[in-house]
Coordinates of C-alpha atoms and ligand atoms in Angstrom, one line a residue:
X8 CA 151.3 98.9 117.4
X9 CA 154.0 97.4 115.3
X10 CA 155.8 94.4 116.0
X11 CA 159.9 94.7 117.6
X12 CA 160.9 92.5 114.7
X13 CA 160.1 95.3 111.7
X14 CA 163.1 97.1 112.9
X15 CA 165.9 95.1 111.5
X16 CA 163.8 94.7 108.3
X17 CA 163.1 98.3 107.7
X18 CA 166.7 99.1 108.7
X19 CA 167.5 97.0 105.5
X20 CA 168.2 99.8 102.9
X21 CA 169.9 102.1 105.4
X22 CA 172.4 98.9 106.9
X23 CA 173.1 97.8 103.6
X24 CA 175.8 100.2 101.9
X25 CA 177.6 100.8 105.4
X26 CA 178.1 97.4 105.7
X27 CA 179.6 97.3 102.3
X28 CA 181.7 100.2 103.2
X29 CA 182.7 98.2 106.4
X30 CA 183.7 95.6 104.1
X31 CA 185.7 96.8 101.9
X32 CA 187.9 98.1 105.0
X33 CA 188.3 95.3 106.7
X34 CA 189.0 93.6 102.8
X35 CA 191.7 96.5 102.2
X36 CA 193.3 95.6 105.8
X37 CA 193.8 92.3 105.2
X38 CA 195.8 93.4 102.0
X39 CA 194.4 92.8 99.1
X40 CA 191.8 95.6 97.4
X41 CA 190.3 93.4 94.6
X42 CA 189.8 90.2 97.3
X43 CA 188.5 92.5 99.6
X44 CA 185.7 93.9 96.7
X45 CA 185.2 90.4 96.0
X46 CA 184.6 89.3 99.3
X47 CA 182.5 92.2 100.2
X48 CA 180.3 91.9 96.8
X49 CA 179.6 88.2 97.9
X50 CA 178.8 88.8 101.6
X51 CA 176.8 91.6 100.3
X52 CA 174.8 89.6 98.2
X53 CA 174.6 86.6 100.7
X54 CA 173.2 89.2 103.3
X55 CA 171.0 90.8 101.2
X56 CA 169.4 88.0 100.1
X57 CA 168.7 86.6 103.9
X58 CA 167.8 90.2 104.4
X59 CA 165.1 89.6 101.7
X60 CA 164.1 86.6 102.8
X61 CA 163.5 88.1 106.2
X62 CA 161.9 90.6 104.5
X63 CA 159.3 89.0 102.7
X64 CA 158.5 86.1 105.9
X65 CA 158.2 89.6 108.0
X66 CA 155.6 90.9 105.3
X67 CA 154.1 87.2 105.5
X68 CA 154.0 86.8 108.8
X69 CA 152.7 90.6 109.6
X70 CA 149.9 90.0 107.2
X71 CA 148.8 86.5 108.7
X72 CA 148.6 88.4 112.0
X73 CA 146.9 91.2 110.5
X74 CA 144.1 88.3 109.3
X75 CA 143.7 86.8 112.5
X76 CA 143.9 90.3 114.7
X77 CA 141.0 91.3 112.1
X78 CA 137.3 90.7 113.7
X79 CA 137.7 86.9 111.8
X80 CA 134.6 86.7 110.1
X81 CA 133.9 90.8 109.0
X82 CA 134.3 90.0 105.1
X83 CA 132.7 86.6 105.7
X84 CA 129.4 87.5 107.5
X85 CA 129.2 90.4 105.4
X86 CA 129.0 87.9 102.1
X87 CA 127.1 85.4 103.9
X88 CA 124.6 88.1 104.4
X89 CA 124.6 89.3 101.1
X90 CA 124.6 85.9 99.7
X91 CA 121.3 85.2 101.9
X92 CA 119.5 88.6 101.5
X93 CA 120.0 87.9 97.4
X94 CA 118.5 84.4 97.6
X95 CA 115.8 85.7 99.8
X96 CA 115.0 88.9 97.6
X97 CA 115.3 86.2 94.2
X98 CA 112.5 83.9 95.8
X99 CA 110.4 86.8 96.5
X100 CA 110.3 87.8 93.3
X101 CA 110.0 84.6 92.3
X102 CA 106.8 84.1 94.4
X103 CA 105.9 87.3 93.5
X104 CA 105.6 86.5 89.7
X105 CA 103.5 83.3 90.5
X106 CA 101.2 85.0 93.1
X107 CA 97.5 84.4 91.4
X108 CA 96.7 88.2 91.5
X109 CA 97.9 90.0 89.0
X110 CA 100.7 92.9 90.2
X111 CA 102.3 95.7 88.3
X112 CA 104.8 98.4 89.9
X113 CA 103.8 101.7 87.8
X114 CA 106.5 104.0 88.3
X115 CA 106.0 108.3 89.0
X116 CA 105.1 108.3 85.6
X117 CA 102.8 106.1 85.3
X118 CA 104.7 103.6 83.3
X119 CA 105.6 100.3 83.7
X120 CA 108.5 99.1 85.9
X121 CA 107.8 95.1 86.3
X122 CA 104.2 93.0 86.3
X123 CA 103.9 89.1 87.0
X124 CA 102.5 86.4 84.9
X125 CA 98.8 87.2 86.4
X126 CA 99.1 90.7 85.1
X127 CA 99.9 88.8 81.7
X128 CA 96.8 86.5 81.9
X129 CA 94.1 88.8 83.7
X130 CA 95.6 92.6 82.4
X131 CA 96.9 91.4 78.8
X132 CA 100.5 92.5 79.6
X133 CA 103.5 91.5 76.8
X134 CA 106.9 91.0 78.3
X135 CA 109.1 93.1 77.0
X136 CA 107.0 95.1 74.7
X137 CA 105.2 96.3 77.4
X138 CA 108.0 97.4 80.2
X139 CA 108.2 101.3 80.3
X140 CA 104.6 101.9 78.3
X141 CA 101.7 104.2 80.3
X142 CA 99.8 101.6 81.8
X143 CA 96.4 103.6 81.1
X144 CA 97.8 104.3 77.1
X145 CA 98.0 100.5 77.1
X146 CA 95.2 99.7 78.4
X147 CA 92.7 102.3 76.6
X148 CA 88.9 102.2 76.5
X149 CA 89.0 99.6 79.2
X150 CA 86.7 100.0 82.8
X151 CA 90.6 100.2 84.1
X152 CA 92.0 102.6 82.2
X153 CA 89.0 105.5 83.2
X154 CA 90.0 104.2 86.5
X155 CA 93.2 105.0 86.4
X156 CA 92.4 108.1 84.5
X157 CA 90.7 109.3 87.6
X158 CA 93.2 108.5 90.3
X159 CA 92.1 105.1 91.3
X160 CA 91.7 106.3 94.7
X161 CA 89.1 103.6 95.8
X162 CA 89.2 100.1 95.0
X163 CA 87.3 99.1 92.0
X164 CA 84.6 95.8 92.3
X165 CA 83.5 93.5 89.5
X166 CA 85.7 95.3 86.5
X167 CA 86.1 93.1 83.5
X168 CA 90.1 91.8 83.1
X169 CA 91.8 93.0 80.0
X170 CA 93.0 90.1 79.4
X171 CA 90.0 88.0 79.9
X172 CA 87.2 89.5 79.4
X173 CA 85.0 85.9 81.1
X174 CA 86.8 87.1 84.3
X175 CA 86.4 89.7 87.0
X176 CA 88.2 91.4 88.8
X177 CA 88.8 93.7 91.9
X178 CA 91.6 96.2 91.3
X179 CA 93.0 98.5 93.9
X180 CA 96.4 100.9 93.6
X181 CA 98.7 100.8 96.7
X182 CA 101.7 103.2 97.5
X183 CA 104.9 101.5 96.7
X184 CA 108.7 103.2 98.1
X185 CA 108.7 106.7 97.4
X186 CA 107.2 107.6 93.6
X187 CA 106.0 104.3 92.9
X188 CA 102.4 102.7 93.2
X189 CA 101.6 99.1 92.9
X190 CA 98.9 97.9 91.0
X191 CA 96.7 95.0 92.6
X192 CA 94.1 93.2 90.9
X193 CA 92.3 90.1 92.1
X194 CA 90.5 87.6 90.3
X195 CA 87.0 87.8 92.0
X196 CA 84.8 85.8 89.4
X197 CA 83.9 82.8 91.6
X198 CA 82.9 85.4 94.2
X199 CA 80.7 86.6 91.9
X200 CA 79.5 83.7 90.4
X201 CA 78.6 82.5 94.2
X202 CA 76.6 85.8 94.7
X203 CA 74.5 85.0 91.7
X204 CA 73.9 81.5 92.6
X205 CA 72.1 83.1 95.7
X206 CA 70.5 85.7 94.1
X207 CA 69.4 83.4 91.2
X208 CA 68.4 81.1 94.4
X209 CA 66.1 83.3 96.4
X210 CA 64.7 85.0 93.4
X211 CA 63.5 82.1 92.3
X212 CA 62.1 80.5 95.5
X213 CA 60.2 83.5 95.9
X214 CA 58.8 83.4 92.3
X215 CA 57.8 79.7 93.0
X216 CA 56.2 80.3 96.4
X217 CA 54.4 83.8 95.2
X218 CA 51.7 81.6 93.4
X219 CA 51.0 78.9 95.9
X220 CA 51.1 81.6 98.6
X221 CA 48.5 83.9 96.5
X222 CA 46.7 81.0 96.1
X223 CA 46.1 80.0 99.9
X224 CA 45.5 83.7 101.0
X225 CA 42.6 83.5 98.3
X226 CA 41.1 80.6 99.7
X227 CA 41.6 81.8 103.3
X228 CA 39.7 84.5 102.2
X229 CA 36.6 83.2 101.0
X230 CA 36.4 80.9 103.8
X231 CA 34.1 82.3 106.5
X232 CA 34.5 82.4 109.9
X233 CA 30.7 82.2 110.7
X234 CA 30.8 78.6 109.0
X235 CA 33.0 77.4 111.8
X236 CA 32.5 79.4 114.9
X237 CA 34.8 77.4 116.8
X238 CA 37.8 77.3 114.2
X239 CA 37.7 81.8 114.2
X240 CA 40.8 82.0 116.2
X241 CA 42.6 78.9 114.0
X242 CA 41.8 80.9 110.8
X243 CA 42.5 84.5 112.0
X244 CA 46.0 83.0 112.5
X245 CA 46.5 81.5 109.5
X246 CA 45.2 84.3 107.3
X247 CA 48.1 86.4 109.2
X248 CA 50.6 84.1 108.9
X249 CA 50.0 84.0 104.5
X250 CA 50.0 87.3 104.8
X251 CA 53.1 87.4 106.5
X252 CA 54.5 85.2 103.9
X253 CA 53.4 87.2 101.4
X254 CA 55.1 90.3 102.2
X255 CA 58.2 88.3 103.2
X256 CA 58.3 86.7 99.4
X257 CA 57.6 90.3 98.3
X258 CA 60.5 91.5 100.2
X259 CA 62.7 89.0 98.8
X260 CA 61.5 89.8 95.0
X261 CA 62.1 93.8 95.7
X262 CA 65.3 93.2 97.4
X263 CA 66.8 90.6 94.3
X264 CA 65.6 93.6 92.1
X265 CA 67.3 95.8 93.6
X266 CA 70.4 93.8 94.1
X267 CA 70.3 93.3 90.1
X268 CA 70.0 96.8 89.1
X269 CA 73.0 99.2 88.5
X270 CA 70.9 102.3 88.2
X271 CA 67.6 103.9 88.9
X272 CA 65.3 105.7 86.6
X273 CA 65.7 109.1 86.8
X274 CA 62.4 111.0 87.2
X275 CA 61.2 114.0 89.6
X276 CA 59.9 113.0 92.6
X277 CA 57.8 116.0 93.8
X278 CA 58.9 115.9 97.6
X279 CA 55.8 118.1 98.3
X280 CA 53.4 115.3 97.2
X281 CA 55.3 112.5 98.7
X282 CA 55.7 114.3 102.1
X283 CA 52.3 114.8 102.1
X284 CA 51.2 111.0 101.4
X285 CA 53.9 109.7 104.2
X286 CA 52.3 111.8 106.7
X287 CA 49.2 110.0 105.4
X288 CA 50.1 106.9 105.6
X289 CA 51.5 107.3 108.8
X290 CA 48.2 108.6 110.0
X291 CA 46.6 105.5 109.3
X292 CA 49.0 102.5 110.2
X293 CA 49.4 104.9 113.6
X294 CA 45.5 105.2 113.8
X295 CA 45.7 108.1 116.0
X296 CA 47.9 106.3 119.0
X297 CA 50.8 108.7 118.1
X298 CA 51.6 112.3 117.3
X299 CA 53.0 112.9 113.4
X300 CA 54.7 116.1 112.6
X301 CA 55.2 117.3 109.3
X302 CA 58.7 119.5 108.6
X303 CA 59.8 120.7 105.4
X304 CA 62.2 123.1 105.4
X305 CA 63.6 122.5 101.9
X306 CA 62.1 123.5 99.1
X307 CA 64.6 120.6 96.7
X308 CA 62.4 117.6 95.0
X309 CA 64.7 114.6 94.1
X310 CA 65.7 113.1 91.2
X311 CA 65.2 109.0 90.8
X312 CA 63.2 105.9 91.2
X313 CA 59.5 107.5 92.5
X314 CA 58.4 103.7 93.1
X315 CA 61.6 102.8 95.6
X316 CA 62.4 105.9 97.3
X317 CA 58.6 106.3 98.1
X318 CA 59.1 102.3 99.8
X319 CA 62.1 103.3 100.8
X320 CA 61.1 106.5 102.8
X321 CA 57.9 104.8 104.0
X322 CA 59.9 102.3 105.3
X323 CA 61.5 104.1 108.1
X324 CA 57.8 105.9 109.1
X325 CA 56.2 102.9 109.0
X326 CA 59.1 101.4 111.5
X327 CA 59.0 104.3 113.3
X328 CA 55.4 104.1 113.9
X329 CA 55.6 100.1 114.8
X330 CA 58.7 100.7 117.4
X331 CA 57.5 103.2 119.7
X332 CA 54.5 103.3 121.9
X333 CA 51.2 105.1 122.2
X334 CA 51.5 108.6 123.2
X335 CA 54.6 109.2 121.4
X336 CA 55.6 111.0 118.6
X337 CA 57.2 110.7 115.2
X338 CA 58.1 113.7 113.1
X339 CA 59.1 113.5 109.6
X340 CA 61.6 116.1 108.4
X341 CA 63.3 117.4 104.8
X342 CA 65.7 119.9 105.3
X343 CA 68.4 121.0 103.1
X344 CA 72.0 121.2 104.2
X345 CA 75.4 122.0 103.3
X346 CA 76.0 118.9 101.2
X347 CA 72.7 118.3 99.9
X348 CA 69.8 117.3 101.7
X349 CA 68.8 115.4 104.6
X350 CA 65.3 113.5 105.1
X351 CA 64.8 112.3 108.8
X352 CA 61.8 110.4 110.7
X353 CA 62.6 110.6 114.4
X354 CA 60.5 108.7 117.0
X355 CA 60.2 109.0 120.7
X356 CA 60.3 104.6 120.8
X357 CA 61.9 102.4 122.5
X358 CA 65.3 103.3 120.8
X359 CA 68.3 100.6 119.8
X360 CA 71.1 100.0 121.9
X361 CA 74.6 101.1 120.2
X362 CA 75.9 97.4 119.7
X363 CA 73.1 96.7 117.2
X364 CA 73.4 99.9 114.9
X365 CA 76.1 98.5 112.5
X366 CA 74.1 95.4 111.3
X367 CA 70.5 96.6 111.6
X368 CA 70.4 96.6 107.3
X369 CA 71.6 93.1 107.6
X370 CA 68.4 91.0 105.9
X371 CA 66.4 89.4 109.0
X372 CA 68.0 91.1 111.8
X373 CA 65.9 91.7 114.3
X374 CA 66.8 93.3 117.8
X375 CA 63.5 91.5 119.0
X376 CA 62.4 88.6 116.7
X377 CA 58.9 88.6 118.6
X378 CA 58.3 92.4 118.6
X379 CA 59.0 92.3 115.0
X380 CA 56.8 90.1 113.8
X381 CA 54.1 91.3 116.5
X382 CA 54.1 95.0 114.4
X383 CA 54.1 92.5 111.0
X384 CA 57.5 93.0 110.4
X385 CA 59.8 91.0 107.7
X386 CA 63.1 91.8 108.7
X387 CA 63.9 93.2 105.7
X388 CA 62.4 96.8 105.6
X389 CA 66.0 98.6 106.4
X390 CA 68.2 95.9 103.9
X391 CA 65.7 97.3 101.4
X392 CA 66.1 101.4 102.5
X393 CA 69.9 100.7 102.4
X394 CA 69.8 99.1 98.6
X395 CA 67.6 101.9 97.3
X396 CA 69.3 104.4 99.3
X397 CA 72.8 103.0 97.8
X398 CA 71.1 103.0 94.2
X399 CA 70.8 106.9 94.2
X400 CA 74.2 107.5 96.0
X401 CA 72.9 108.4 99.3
X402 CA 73.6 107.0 102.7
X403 CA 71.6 106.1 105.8
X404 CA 72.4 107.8 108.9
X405 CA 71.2 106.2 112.8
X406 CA 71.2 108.0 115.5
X407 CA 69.7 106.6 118.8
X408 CA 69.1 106.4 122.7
X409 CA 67.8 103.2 124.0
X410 CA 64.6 104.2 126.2
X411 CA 64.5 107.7 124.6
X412 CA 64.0 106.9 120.5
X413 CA 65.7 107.0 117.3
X414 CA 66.3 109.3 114.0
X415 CA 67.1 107.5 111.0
X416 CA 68.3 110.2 108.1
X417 CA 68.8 109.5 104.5
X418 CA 71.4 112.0 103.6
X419 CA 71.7 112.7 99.6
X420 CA 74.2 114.7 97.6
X421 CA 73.4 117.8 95.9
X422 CA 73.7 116.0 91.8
X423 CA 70.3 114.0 93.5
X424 CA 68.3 117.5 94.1
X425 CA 66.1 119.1 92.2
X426 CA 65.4 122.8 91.6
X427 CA 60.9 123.1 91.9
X428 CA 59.6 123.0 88.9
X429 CA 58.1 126.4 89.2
X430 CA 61.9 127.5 89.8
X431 CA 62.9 126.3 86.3
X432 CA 60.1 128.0 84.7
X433 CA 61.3 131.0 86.9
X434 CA 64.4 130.6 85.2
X435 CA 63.2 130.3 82.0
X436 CA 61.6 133.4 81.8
X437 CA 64.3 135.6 83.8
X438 CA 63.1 135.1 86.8
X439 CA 60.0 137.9 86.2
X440 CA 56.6 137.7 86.6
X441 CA 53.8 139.6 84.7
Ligands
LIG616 P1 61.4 94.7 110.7 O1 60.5 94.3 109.6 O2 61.7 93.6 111.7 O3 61.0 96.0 111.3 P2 63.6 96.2 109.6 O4 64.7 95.8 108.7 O5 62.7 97.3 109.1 O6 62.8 94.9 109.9 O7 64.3 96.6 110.9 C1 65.2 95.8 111.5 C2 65.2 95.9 113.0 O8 65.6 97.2 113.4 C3 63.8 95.8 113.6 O9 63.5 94.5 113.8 C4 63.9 96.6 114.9 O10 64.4 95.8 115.9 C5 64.9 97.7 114.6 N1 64.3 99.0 114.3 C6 64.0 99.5 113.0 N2 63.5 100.7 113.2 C7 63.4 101.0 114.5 C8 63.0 102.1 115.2 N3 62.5 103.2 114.6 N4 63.1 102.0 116.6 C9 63.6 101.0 117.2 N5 64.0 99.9 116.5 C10 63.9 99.9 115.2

């Protein structure tokens, strides 16, 4: 609502000229028409200018009332805000652009929007040239740039940098706002350095302990017992426990081989013959305490290392065997299935209870330390099934009721099967036979 005290004010232009009419009357009444113009020109003017005044100190006045009726600090907590907001977005990106792993924001396009100084250092990135380029154009025949290529979907480990090639990295892409995508990639080399100091480390302690080792078990050998009837207990021990060590040190070798290794051979591994020699095998280290069952239901041979997925699928039927008790069963099973194919050894043992499952290919895990070594295990038989397993892209699966038993599956992708031989001769000649 407006204040009383505009009326008067905005009255000025309508009082005004009456009031000079009201002056020249009276002027022209007191009896002289050029004194009474006078007089009324100067009163005019004299009111006109307080009127002004008034004017103007209402217009003041209104407006300092209008500042301190207005909620007092609208315009000033709004700048504040957006003083604050603008410091805190600058020493983001600030931090941002001195964060140790290298970022760039790729926009829908795939081009570049921004990148750090790590994405100068570990990606090879120029600032400017390189603002608004295709990241993969710029980084062509580089690990990265097939990556990208392909979607980086999953995060990629141990990729050289660009930039540097003595360095590695892990790279992964991340959504950013709507279109965008921001590209991380961390400097992983000590890691990796680290993991070859330990592999470097127990490869080599088990190369230095394989000879003394082989060397002991000899001699244990040719001792014998009927020499020293009252030390056959002492020596049956120790020619277990060199034996033992034996097959832990070969463990270790296998598993630092395996660690090393980015692929496998690739040769046909008949899965009729090595079905057959599993079920063998099984029939002896069992030595008739247990039932084996043979199932093949797939006629599919694999493609890959013959040495480790024979140790690796003996593995689980020789755990099998070791882990359940006499009277039960084990069945080993190939079958075929929608994604490939499956190959299972399910016992009727004494089964694992559900906390355990996630680390049982952990090296040296044990669910019992005492059984294991009882059966002459290492504690390393699954880590092993899981590197070999990994080396021919294929997974293990565990399934298993404590009391009632266990199925451990090695599931493979169909680019790991092979047609029969006698199928590809089929094919060869039409599929006819004479
Ligand atoms: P180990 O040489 O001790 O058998 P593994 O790596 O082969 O070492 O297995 C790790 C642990 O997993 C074993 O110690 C055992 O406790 C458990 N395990 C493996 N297979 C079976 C099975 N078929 N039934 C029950 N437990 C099993």
């Amino acid at each position: 609502m407006m204040p009383q005290r505009t009326t008067p004010v905005s009255a000025y232009p309508v009082a005004l000229p009456s009031m000079l009419a009201g002056l020249l009357l009276a002027g022209s009444l007191l009896g002289s028409c050029w004194h009474a113009s006078m007089t009324g020109l100067a009163v005019t003017a004299i009111l006109e200018l307080v009127f002004l005044l008034q004017y103007f100190r209402h217009r003041v006045n209104a407006h300092i009332a209008f500042t301190q009726r207005r909620p007092k600090s609208t315009p000033d907590r709004f700048m504040i805000r957006s003083r604050r907001l603008a410091a805190s977005l600058n020493d983001l990106r600030v931090t941002a652009s001195r964060l140790p792993d290298a970022l760039v924001l790729i926009d829908s396009h795939d081009r570049v929007r921004w990148f750090n100084q790590a994405a100068e250092r570990l990606l090879g990135l120029r600032r400017p040239d390189d603002r608004g380029v295709r990241l993969e154009a710029r980084l062509a025949r580089t690990e990265l740039a097939d990556w990208l290529h392909e979607g980086g979907i999953d995060p990629l480990n141990h990729v050289t940098a660009p930039g540097q090639p003595s360095r590695q990295l892990q790279v992964s892409l991340l959504p950013y706002g709507q279109q965008m995508r921001l590209l991380l990639a961390r400097d992983i080399s000590h890691m990796t350095r680290l993991e070859q100091v330990r592999r470097d480390f127990v490869a080599n302690v088990s190369h230095e302990l394989r000879t003394p080792l082989t060397v002991i078990h000899g001699y244990l050998e040719l001792l014998d017992p009927e020499d020293m009837p009252e030390h056959v207990q002492i020596l049956d021990e120790m020619r277990l426990q060199s034996k033992r060590m034996e097959q832990i040190v070969e463990d270790l070798l296998t598993l630092s081989r395996l660690e090393t290794q980015n692929h496998v051979s690739e040769e046909r591994v008949g899965m009729v013959p090595l079905l057959a020699t599993l079920r063998k095998e099984a029939e002896a280290l069992s030595q008739g305490r247990h039932t084996i069952v043979l199932e093949n239901h797939c006629d599919r041979d694999l493609q890959g290392s013959m040495k480790d997925l024979h140790s690796a699928l003996s593995n689980l039927v020789s755990n099998a065997i070791r882990y359940t008790s006499t009277g039960g069963s084990i069945t080993i099973r190939w079958a075929c299935s929608e994604a490939g194919a499956i190959y299972s050894v399910t016992d009727t043992g004494f089964g694992i209870a559900e906390s355990h499952l996630a680390r049982l290919t952990e090296r040296f895990y044990r669910i019992s330390s005492s059984r294991s070594r009882e059966s002459g295990g290492t504690g390393l038989g699954l880590s092993i099934v899981k590197h070999v397993l990994n080396l021919h892209q294929a997974r293990l699966e565990i399934r298993s009721v404590p009391g009632q038993g266990s199925t451990f599956a090695c599931v493979f992708g169909p680019e790991r099967l092979l047609k029969p031989e006698n199928h590809e001769l089929d094919a060869l000649s039409g599929g006819h036979h004479d």
